[in-house]
Amino acid sequence: MPPRAESIELPEMSRARRTNNQAHLQQQLLSGGASTTAPDSTILHAHHGGSNGNRGGGGGPDPDTDSDIEEERKDLLDAGEGEATGSFFDLSPTDKRNFMMLVLLYFLQGVPMGLAMGSVPFLLKSKLSYGQIGVFTLAAYPYSLKLAWSPIVDAVWSRRMGRRKSWIVPIQTISGFMLIWLGANAKELMEHADKKLHMFTFTFFMLVMLCATQDIAVDGWAITLMSQQNLSYASTAQTVGLTAGQFLSFTVFLAFNSPDFANRYFRSVPQDVGIFTLGGYLTFWGWAYLIVTVGLALINKEERTGGKEGVKSVYKTMWQVMKLKHVQTFVVIHLISKIGFQANDAVTNLKLLDKGFSQEDLALTVLIDFPFEIALGYYAGKWCAYFPSMKLWMWAFIGRLVAAVLAHITVWLFPRDGVVGTGYLVVVILEHVFSTFTSTVMFVAVNTFHAKIADPKIGGTYMTLLATVSNLGGTFPRFFVLKLVDALTGANCLAPTPSPLDPASDTSATPFEPFSCALEPEKHRCKDLGGSCKIYTDGYYTTNIVCVAVGVVTFVWYIRPRVNRLMALPLRAWREYVD
């Protein structure tokens, strides 16, 4: 799965629909004090008799007072997670309209993201090695770097246009024109991908940077578009919108770009091109961007927000947040939590294509997978409204490690004769669906936890901090994983075997020195010379085993115990960063 932008904001507490009694409980909880470095549920302190006493430690706290505070903490936290509307159809008309607005905006972000992290690497696989494709994956890094400029998006805006539309409207306009330019030059860039790799990468890097900046603004707009009791639906809108956009640019585009798919299902006279070309697809969505942007600028009105906060002040507040010990722990968890599935996410589908799995069958696989992903995103949002979100995240983490092992076995079972039958296709589809299930639950669950703990006072910056490190955990290892696959792969180009029926095929008189054909250019060279490339060590299997092993070790010894401790922290502990 391509990496996703994981950030939704928590609405201001002044807008929260809580009773006066709940507000009183919150005040009581805040008066109890909390240690931001306490490792577990003993973080609550009671001010009793002029002294602080840790539960279970010295100091003699009043047990009744501690018990009351603990119950108040649970009541307060439960109030934030247990008020969600039952289903989409039960939402208020305003929430329904705003939900669809979020879906549309996230969908537009998903279109170029699906190309940058889905279709384009697959189209480049026949021209570039895994390591070169790893260079192109650097185009996805802006989503992992957007923390650097998120305070600017949060603090600089026009009162006339609105806090979020001040960024969304111009960014979508620039993105539209950029897509149109890419559409006009896509054919040349693809034909000379090996020579223009860095230009190709830089162009998509800038496009993804625009999407990442828009993501900051859209996440901030969620603060007024969804009411608090339906906050989990903002996360669902992100899942549905991004998934639909990525699906369209990945699965649908690959299918209709494939000449075999088009000739088999839509043509009576075969042709050597698909129904969609990359250039035509990019041009279409460039104009679609511009049309939607005009409608957004003229029709949708943004609610007025409070006064502006200086850029320097927002950066300072963000630094204070990053100094919190439990935030630092959460950052480490995000940075290491996706290592275990990197080989599966980045290489499995490419390896299947390398072995002979057709682009048509891959498109069919993801096509079947798509409705499961949409439905699971919806239900994962509902589950997070009733169950501890990070508990679901940990269960999905285990499932995702299992999915990586199943993918390993699936690739190993690829038919030796290269003929993909119905049985093997079903195995690939089932493996994909299970992998999608675990990935979607992890994504929605961590989004919900982010939304719960974020401080609305600094707009989208807090959430962007969490989302940035989460995305970085999925993008920074990918480059190294793809390089490692190339480094661990051993293959030799062997001389062609002469045919007894064709004396001209006997090249024994011509010296043929075997050479390495582990990389894509050498594979093509071997084929042009009439040789056969024999792989004796496949780096995919070794890399996947290493990744899964790292995932298991880090989960058992670090991630699981730390996540349990973080879940025990009260809500206010994530916001105690003011000097």
PDB file of C-alpha atoms in Angstrom, residues 92 145 273 374 468 560:
ATOM      1  CA  SER A  92     -27.014  15.331  10.648  1.00  0.00           C
ATOM      2  CA  LEU A 145       8.633  16.417   5.742  1.00  0.00           C
ATOM      3  CA  VAL A 273      -1.846   0.665 -26.639  1.00  0.00           C
ATOM      4  CA  ILE A 374     -13.567   0.972   1.452  1.00  0.00           C
ATOM      5  CA  THR A 468       4.688  13.421   9.685  1.00  0.00           C
ATOM      6  CA  ARG A 560       3.659  -3.128  22.793  1.00  0.00           C
TER       7      ARG A 560
END
